[in-house]
Coordinates of C-alpha atoms and ligand atoms in Angstrom, one line a residue:
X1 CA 8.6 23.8 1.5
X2 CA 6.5 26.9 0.5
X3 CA 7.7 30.6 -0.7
X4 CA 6.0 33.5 -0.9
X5 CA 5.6 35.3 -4.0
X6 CA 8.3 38.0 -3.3
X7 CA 10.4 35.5 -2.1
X8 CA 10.2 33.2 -5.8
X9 CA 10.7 36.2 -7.5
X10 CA 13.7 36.7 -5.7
X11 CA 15.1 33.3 -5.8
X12 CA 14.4 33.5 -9.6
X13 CA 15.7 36.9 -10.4
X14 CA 12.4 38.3 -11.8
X15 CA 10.0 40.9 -11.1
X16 CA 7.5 39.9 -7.9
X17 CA 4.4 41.6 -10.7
X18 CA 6.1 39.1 -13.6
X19 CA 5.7 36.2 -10.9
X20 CA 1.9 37.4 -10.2
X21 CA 1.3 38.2 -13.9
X22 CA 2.3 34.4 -15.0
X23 CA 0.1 33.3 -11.7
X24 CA -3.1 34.9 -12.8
X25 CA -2.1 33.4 -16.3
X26 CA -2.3 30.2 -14.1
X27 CA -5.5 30.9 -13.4
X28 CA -3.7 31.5 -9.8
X29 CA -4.8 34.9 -7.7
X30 CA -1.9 35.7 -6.0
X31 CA -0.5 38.5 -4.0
X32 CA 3.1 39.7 -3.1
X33 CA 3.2 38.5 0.2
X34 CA 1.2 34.9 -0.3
X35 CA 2.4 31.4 0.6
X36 CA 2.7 29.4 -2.9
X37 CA 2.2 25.8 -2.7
X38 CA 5.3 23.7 -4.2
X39 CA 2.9 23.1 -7.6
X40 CA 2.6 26.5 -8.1
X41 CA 6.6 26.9 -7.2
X42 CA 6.8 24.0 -9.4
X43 CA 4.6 25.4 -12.6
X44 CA 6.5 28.6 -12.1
X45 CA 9.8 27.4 -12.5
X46 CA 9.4 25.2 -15.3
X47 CA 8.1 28.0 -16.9
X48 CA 11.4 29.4 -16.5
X49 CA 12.8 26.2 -17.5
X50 CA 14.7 26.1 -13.7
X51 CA 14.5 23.0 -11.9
X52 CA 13.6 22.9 -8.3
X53 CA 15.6 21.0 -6.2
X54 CA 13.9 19.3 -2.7
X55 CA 16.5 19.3 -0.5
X56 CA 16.6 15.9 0.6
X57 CA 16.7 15.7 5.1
X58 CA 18.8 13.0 5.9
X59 CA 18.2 11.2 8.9
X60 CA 21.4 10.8 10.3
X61 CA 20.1 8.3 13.1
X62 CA 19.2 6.2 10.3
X63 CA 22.2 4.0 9.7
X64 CA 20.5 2.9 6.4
X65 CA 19.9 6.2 5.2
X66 CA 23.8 7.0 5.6
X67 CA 24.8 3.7 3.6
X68 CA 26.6 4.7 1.1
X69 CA 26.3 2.9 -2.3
X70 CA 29.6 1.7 -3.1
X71 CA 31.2 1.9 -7.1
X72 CA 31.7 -1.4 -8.3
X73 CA 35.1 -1.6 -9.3
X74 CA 35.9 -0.7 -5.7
X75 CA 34.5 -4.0 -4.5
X76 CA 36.7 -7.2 -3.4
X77 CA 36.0 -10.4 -2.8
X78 CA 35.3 -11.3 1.2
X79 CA 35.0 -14.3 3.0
X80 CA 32.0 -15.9 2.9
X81 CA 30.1 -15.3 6.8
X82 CA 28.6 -19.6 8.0
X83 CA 26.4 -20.5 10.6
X84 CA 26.1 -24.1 11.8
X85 CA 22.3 -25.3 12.2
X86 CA 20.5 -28.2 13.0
X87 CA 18.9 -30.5 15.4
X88 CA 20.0 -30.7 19.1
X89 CA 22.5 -33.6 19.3
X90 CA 23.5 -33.9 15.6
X91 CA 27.1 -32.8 16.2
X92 CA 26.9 -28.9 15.7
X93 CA 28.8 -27.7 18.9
X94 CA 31.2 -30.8 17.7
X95 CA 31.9 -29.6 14.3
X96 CA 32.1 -26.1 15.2
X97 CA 34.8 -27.0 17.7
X98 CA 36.6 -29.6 15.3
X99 CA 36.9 -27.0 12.0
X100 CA 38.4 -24.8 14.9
X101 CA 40.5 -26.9 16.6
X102 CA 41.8 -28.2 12.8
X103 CA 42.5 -24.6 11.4
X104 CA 43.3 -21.9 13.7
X105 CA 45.8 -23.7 15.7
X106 CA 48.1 -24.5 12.6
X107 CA 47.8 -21.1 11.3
X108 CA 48.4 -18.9 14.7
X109 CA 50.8 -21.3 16.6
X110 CA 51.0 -19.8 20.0
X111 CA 47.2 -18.4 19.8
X112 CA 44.8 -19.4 22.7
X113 CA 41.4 -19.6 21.5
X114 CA 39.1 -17.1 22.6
X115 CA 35.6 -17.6 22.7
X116 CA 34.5 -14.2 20.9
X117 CA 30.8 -15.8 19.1
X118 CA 33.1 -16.3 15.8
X119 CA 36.5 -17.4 14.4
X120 CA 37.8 -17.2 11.1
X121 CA 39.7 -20.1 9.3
X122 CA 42.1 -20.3 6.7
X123 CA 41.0 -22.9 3.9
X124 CA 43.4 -22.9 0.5
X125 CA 44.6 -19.7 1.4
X126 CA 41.3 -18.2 1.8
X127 CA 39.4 -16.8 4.9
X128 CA 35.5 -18.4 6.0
X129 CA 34.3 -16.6 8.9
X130 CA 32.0 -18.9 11.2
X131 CA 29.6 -17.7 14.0
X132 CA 30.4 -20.0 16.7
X133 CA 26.8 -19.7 18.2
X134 CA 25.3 -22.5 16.6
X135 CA 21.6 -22.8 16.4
X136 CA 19.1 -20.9 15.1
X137 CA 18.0 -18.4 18.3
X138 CA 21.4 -16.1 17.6
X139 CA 20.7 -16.2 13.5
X140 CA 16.6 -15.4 14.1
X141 CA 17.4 -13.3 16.8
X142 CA 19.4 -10.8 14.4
X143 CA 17.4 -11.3 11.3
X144 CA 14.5 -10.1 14.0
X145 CA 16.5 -7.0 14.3
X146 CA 16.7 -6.8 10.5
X147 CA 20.6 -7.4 10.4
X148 CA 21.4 -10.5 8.4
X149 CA 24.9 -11.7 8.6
X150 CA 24.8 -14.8 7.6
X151 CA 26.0 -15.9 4.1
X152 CA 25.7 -19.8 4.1
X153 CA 24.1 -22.0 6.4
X154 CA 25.4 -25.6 7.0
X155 CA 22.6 -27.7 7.9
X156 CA 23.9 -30.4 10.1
X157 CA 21.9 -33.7 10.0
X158 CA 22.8 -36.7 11.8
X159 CA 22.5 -39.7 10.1
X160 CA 21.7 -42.1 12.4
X161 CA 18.5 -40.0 13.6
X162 CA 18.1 -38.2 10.1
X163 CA 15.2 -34.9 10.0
X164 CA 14.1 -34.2 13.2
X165 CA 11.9 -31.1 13.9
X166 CA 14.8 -28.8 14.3
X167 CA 16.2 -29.6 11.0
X168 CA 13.1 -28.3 9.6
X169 CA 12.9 -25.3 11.7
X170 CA 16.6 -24.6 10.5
X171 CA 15.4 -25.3 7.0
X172 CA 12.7 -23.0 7.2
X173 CA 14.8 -20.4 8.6
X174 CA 17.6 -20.0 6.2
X175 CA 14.9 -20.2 3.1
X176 CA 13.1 -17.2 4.9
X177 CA 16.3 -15.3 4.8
X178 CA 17.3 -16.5 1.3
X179 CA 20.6 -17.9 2.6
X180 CA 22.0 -21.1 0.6
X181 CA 22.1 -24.2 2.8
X182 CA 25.2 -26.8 2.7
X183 CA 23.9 -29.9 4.0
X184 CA 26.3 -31.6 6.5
X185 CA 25.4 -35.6 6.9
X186 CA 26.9 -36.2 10.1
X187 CA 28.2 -39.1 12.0
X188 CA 28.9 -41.3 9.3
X189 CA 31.4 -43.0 11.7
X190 CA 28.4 -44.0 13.0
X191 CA 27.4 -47.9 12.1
X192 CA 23.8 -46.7 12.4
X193 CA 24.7 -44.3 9.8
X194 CA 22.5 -44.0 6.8
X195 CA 23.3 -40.8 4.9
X196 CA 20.6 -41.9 2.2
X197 CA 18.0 -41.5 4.2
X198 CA 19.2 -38.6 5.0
X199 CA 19.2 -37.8 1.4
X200 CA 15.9 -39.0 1.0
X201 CA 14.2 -37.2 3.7
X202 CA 16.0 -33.7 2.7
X203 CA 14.0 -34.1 -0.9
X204 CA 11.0 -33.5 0.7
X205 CA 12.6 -30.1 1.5
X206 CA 13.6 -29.1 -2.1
X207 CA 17.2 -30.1 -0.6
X208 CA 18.2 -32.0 -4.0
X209 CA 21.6 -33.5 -4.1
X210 CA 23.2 -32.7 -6.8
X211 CA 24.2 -36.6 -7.4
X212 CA 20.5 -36.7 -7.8
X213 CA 20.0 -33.6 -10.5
X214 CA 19.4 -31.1 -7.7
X215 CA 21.8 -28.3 -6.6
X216 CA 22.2 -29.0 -3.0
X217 CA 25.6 -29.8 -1.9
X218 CA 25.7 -32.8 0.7
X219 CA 28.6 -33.6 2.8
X220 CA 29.2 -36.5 4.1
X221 CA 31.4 -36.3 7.3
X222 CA 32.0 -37.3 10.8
X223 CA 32.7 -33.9 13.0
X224 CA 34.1 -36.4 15.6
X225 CA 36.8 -38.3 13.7
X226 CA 37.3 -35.4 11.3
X227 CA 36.7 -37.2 8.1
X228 CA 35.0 -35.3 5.6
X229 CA 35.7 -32.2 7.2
X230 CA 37.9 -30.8 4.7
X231 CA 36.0 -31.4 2.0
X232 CA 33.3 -29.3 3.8
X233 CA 35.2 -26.5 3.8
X234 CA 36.1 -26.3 0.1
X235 CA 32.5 -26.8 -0.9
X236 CA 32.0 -23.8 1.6
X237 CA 34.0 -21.8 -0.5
X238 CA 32.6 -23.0 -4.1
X239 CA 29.4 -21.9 -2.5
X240 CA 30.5 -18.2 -1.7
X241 CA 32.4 -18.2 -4.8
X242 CA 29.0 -18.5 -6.5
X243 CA 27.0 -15.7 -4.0
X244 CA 30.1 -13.8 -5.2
X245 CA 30.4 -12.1 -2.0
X246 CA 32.1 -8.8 -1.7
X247 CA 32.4 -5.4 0.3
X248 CA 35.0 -2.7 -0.3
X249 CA 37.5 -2.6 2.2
X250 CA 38.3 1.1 1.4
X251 CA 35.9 3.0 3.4
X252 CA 34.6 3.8 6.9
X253 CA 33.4 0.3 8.3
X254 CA 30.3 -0.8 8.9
X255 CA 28.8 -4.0 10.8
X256 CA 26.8 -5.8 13.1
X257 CA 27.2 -6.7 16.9
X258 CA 27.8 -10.5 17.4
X259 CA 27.6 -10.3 21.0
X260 CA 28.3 -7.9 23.9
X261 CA 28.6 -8.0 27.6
X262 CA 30.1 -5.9 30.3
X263 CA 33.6 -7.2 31.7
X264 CA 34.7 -6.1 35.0
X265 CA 38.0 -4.6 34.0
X266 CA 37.4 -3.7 30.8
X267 CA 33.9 -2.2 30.7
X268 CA 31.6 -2.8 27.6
X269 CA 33.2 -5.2 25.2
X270 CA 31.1 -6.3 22.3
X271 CA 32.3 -8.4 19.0
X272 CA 31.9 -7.0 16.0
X273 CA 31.1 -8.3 12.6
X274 CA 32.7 -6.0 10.3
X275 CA 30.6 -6.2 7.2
X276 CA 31.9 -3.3 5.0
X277 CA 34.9 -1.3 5.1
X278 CA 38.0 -1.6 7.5
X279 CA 37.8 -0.8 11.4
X280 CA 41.0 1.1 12.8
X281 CA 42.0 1.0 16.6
X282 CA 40.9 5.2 17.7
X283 CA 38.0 4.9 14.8
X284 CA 34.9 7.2 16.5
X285 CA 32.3 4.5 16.4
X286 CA 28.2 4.5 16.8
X287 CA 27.1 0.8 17.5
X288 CA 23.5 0.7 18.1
X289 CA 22.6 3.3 20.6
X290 CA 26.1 3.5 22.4
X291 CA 29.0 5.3 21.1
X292 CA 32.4 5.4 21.8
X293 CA 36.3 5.4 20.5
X294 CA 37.9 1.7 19.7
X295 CA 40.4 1.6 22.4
X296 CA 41.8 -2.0 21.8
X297 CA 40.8 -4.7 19.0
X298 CA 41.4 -8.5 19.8
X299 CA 40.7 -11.3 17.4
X300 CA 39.4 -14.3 18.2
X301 CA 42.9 -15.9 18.9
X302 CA 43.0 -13.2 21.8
X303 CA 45.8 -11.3 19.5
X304 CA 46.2 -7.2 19.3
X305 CA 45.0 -6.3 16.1
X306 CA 44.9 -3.1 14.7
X307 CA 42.7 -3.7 11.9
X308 CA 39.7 -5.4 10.5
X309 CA 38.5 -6.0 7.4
X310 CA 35.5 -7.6 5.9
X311 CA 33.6 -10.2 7.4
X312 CA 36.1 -10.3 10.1
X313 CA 35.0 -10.8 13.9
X314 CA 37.1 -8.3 16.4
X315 CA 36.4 -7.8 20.0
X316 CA 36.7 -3.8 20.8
X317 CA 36.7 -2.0 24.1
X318 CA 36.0 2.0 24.3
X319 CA 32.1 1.7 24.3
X320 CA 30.3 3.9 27.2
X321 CA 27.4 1.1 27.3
X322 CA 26.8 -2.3 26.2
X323 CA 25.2 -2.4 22.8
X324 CA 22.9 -5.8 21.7
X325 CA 23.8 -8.6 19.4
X326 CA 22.6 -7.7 16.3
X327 CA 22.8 -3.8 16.4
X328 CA 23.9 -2.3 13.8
X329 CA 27.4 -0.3 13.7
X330 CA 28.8 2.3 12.0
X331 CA 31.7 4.1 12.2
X332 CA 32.3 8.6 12.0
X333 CA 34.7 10.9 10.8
X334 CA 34.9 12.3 14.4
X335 CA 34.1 11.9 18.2
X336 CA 32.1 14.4 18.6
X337 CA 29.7 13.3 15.4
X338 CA 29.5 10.4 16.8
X339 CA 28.6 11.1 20.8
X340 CA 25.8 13.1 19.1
X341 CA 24.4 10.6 16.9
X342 CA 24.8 7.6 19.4
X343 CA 22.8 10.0 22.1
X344 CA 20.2 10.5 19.5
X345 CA 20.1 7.0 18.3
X346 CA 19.6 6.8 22.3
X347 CA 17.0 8.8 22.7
X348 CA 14.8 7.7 19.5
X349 CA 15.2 3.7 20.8
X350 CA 13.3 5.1 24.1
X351 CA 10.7 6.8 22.2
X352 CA 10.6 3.6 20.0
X353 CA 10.1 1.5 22.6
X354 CA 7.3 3.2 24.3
X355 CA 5.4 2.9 20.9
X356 CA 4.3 0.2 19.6
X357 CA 5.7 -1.4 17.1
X358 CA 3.6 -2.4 13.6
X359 CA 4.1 -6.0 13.1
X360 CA 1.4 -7.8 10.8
X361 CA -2.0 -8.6 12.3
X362 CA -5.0 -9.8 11.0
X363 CA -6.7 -6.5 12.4
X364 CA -5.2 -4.7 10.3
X365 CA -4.0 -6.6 7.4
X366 CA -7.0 -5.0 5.3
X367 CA -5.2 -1.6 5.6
X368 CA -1.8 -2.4 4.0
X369 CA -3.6 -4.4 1.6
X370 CA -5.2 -1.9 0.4
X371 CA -2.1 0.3 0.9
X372 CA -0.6 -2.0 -1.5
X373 CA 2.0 -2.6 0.9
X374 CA 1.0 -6.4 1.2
X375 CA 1.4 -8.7 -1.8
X376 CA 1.7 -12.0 0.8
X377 CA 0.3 -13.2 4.0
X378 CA 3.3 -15.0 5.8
X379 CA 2.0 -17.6 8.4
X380 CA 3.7 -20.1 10.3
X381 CA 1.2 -22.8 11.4
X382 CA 1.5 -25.5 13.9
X383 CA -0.8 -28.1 15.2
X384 CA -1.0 -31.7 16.8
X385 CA -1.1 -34.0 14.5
X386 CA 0.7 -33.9 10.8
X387 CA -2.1 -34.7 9.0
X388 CA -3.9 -31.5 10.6
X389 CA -0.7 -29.5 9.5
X390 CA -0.9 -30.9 6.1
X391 CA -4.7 -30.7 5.2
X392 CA -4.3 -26.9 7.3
X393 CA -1.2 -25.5 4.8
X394 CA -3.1 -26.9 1.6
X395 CA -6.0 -24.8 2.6
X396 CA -4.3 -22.2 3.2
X397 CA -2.0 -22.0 -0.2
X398 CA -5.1 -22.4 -1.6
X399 CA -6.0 -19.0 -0.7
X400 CA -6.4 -16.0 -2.8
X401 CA -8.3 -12.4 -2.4
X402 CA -7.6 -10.2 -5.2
X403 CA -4.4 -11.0 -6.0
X404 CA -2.9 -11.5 -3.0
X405 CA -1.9 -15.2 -1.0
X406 CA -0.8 -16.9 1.6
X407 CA 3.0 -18.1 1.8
X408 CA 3.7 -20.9 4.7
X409 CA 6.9 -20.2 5.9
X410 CA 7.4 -22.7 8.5
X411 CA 4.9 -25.9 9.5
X412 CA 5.2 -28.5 11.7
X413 CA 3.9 -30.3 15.3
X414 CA 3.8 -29.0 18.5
X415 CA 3.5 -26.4 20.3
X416 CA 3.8 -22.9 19.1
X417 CA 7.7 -22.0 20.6
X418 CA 9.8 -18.8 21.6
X419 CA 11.4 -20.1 17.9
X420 CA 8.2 -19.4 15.6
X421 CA 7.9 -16.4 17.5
X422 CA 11.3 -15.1 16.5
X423 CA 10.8 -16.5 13.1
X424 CA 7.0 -14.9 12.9
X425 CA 8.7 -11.4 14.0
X426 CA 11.7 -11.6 11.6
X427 CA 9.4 -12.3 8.6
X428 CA 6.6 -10.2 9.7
X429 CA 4.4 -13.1 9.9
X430 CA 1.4 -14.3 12.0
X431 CA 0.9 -17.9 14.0
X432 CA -1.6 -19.6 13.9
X433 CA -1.9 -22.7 16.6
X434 CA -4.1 -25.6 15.3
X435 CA -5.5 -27.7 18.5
X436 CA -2.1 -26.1 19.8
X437 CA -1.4 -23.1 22.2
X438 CA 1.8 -21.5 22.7
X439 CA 4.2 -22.2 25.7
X440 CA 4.9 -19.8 28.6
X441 CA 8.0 -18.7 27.0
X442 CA 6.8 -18.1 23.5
X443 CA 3.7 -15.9 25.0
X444 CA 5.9 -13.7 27.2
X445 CA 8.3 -13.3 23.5
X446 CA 5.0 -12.8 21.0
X447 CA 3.7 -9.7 23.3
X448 CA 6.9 -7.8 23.1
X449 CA 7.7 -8.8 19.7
X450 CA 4.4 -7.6 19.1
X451 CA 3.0 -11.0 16.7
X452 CA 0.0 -12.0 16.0
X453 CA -1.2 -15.8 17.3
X454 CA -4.2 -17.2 16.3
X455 CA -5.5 -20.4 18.3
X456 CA -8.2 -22.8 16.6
X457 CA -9.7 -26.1 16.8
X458 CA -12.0 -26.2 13.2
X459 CA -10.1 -26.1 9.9
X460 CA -12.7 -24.5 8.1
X461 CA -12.4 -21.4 10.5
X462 CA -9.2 -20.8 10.2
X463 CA -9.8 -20.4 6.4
X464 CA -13.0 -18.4 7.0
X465 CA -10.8 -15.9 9.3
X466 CA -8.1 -15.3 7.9
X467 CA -10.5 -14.6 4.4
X468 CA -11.7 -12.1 6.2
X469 CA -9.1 -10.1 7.4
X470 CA -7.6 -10.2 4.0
X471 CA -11.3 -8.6 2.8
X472 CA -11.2 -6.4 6.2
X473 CA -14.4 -7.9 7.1
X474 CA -13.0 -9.2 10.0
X475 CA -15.6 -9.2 13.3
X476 CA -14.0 -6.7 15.9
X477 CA -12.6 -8.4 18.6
X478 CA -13.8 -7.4 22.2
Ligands
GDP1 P1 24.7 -30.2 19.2 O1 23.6 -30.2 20.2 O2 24.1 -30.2 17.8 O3 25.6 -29.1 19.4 O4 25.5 -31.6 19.3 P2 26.9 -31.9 20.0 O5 28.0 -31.3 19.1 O6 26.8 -31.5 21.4 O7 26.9 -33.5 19.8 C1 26.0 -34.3 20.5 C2 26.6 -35.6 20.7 O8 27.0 -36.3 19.5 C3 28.0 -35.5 21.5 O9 28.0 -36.6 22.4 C4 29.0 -35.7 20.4 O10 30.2 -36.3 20.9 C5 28.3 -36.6 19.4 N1 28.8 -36.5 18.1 C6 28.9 -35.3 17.4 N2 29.4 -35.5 16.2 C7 29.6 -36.8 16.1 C8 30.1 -37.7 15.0 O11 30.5 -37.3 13.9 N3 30.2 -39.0 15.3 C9 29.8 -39.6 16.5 N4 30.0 -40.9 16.7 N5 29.4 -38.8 17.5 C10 29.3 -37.4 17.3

C-alpha cells in the first residue's frame, strides 16, 4: 500500500518537513502531498526504528488459507482413514463387505447397514474408518481435486491370478500420493493359490515383505471364508500407529465430501469425512460451493448422531445444493458467514470454470522451469508392447536438463485410459502414448481435466521432444 508524505508523518507522529528532510537525505525529492513507494515507507520507518506491518488479506473463499495450525499438545490420536484397491475380481467388494459384515454387526446389534461410501469398525477397541468405494476412480478422483483422505491403502492381490495391470495402476497410485500400502494376498482358500508368487511379483514393485528384509506387510487371507481377516485388521492398526495419525477434536470441523446426491424427501444429502475437529447437528457449514445448517447426522448404521469426530463418516441433510465428492468442507461460527462465503465460493467456481485451468504441458514447461517452479517432469507412459515401455522409461529416467528430470509415475500396456488421465491430472503430469492412443473415454476426461497427451511411434522422438520443451525450444505447434 502507498502513503503520502503527510499521511507517514501522521501515522508516525512527526513533522510532514522532518519526513521530507530525511527523504532528500535519501536522496528522495519529495513533496507533502506525494505517493511514497512501500521502500521509501519502509527506509523511513526503520529509521525510526518502527516496524511496518502488511496487513495480510485473507482470502476467506480459500478454505486453505482459513486452516488453522493447530498446537500440538491439542492433538489426539484418530483412526487411521483405508481404502481397498486392486485388480477387478481379486475379492475387493468381498472383503470390504466381509470386515463389515464381521464388525459392525457385533458392535451395533439392531443397526441396518447403510450404504453411506464408508463404515467404521471397531478392532481392539479402536476405530479404522474404510471408504467402501473400492477402486482407484473414487481415491484419484479426490486426490484430482487435491483432497487426500486416504491414510492406508490395502492392496488386494489374488493369488491365484497374482499382478495384473490394475494392481500396478493401484500401486502406482498410492506411491504418487505417499500413502503406505498393506498388501492383502487373497484367496488363499483357493487350491490355485500361490501367495509366493504373489510375493515375488510385488518385489518388482519395492513391495518387500518384511519376512524377506523389506517393510511391506503381507497378509495372507481369504475375504470369503474370513481367515486371515483379523489379522488384517491389527496390522492396519500397527500401520497407523506408525503414520501416528492425529487431528484435534476440539475445534470447528473440517472435511472432505465422500459422496453426495439429491434424495427425494430429504433434498441434498452428502457424506462427510470429518477430518479435523468435531461436527455438531445446527453447525453453519460451507461444503464446497453450497452452504447450509446440519439438520440431521446419520452414521453409517443409519443411527441419529449428534456428533462426529475425526475421521468419522456422517451423512447430513440441511445443504441448499448438492456439493461433489471430494469437496472440501468447512464449518463457521454463524449462518449468515457462511451463506456468504458458500455464495462466493459459488461464484468464484463459475469464474474458475470458464478459465482455463494450468495443468503441465510441454508448451509451456520452459516457463515454470525457469520460474523455478518445476524441479520434475511427471509422465505416465504407456505403449503396446512391454519391451517398448521398458526401453521408453529408461530413456526417459535418463534425462536431465539443468538440473531438472523426469520421474515415471505410472507405466504399463495399453491403451491410454480415463485412469492415467485422472492420475496425470492429480499429479500434474503429462501422457505420453507409445504406438498407443487414448480411448474415447479418456479423451473426453483429458480435455476437461485439461492434460497433456502425447502420441508417438519412434523412441528417439519422444526423447528429442520432450528435451525440448524442457529447453523451451519446443517447435510451435499449428
Ligand atoms: P472385486 O472386483 O475386486 O470387487 O472382486 P469381488 O469382491 O467382486 O470378487 C470377485 C469374485 O471372487 C467373486 O465371485 C467372489 O466371490 C470371489 N472371491 C472374492 N474373495 C474370494 C476368496 O477369498 N476366495 C474365493 N474362493 N473367492 C473369492
Amino acid at each position: 500500500g502507498s502513503l503520502t508524505v503527510a499521511e507517514l508523518a501522521k501515522k508516525l507522529g512527526k513533522e510532514p518537513s522532518e519526513i521530507i528532510k530525511k527523504l532528500f537525505m535519501l536522496g528522495i525529492m519529495a513533496t507533502i502531498n506525494q505517493d511514497l513507494d512501500k521502500d521509501a515507507i519502509e527506509l523511513i520507518c526503520s529509521d525510526y526504528g518502527v516496524e511496518v506491518e502488511e496487513k495480510v488479506v485473507i482470502d476467506e473463499t480459500d478454505f486453505e488459507s482459513l486452516e488453522i495450525v493447530d498446537d500440538p499438545a491439542d492433538l489426539v490420536e484418530r483412526p487411521p482413514v483405508v481404502t481397498i484397491m486392486g485388480h477387478v475380481d481379486h475379492g475387493k467388494t468381498t472383503l470390504l463387505d466381509s470386515i463389515r459384515n464381521s464388525k459392525v454387526t457385533e458392535q451395533e446389534a439392531g443397526g441396518i447397514t447403510q450404504h453411506i461410501g464408508a463404515y467404521q469398525v471397531v478392532v481392539n477397541n479402536k476405530k479404522i474408518t474404510f471408504l467402501d468405494t473400492p477402486g482407484h476412480e473414487a481415491f484419484t478422483t479426490m486426490r484430482a481435486r487435491g483432497a487426500q483422505v486416504t491414510d492406508i491403502v490395502i492392496l488386494v492381490v489374488a493369488a491365484d491370478d497374482g499382478v495384473m495391470p490394475q494392481t500396478v495402476e493401484a500401486i502406482n497410485h498410492a506411491k504418487a500420493a505417499n500413502v503406505p500400502i498393506v498388501v492383502a494376498v487373497n484367496k488363499i482358500d483357493k487350491p490355485t493359490a500361490n501367495p509366493d508368487r504373489v510375493m515375488q511379483e510385488l518385489v518388482e514393485y519395492n513391495l518387500v515383505p518384511e519376512e524377506w528384509g523389506g517393510d511391506t506387510i503381507y497378509c495372507k487371507l481369504s475375504a470369503l471364508t474370513g481367515e486371515g481377516i483379523d489379522n488384517l485388521l491389527e496390522m492396519i492398526l500397527l500401520v497407523s500407529e506408525m503414520e501416528e495419525l492425529k487431528a484435534n477434536p476440539n475445534r470447528r470441523a473440517t472435511g472432505t465430501v465422500i459422496e453426495a446426491k439429491l434424495d427425494k424427501g430429504r433434498g441434498p444429502v452428502a457424506t462427510l469425512l470429518v477430518q479435523s475437529g468435531t461436527l455438531r447437528v445446527g453447525d453453519p457449514i460451507v461444503v464446497g460451493s453450497t452452504y447450509g445448517r446440519v439438520r440431521a447426522m446419520t452414521n453409517d448404521i443409519g443411527r441419529r448422531v449428534k456428533e462426529a469426530g475425526p475421521s468419522m463418516p456422517v451423512e447430513i441433510t440441511g445443504l441448499n445444493d448438492v456439493p461433489q465428492a471430494g469437496d472440501r468442507f468447512m464449518v463457521f461460527e454463524d449462518e449468515k458467514k457462511a451463506r456468504q462465503i458458500g455464495e462466493a465460493r459459488a461464484q468464484k467456481q463459475l469464474l474458475e470454470q470458464r478459465s482455463v485451468k494450468t495443468r503441465v504441458s510441454l508448451d509451456d514447461l520452459f516457463e515454470k522451469i525457469k520460474q523455478g517452479e518445476m524441479k520434475e517432469l511427471n509422465i505416465i507412459v504407456k505403449a503396446d508392447v512391454q519391451g517398448s515401455v521398458e526401453a521408453l522409461v529408461a530413456a526417459l529416467q535418463k534425462i536431465d536438463i539443468e538440473g531438472v528430470r523426469v520421474k515415471i509415475i505410472h507405466s504399463g500396456v495399453g491403451a491410454i485410459t480415463e485412469y492415467d488421465i485422472m492420475l496425470a491430472s492429480a499429479s500434474n503430469a503429462i501422457v505420453i502414448g507409445f504406438n498407443v492412443r487414448p480411448d474415447a473415454n479418456a479423451k473426453r476426461v483429458a480435455e476437461s481435466e485439461k492434460v497433456d497427451i502425447r502420441l508417438h511411434r519412434i523412441i528417439y522422438k519422444v526423447i528429442e521432444e520432450i528435451e525440448a520443451a524442457m529447453k523451451g525450444m519446443l517447435d510451435p505447434e499449428y
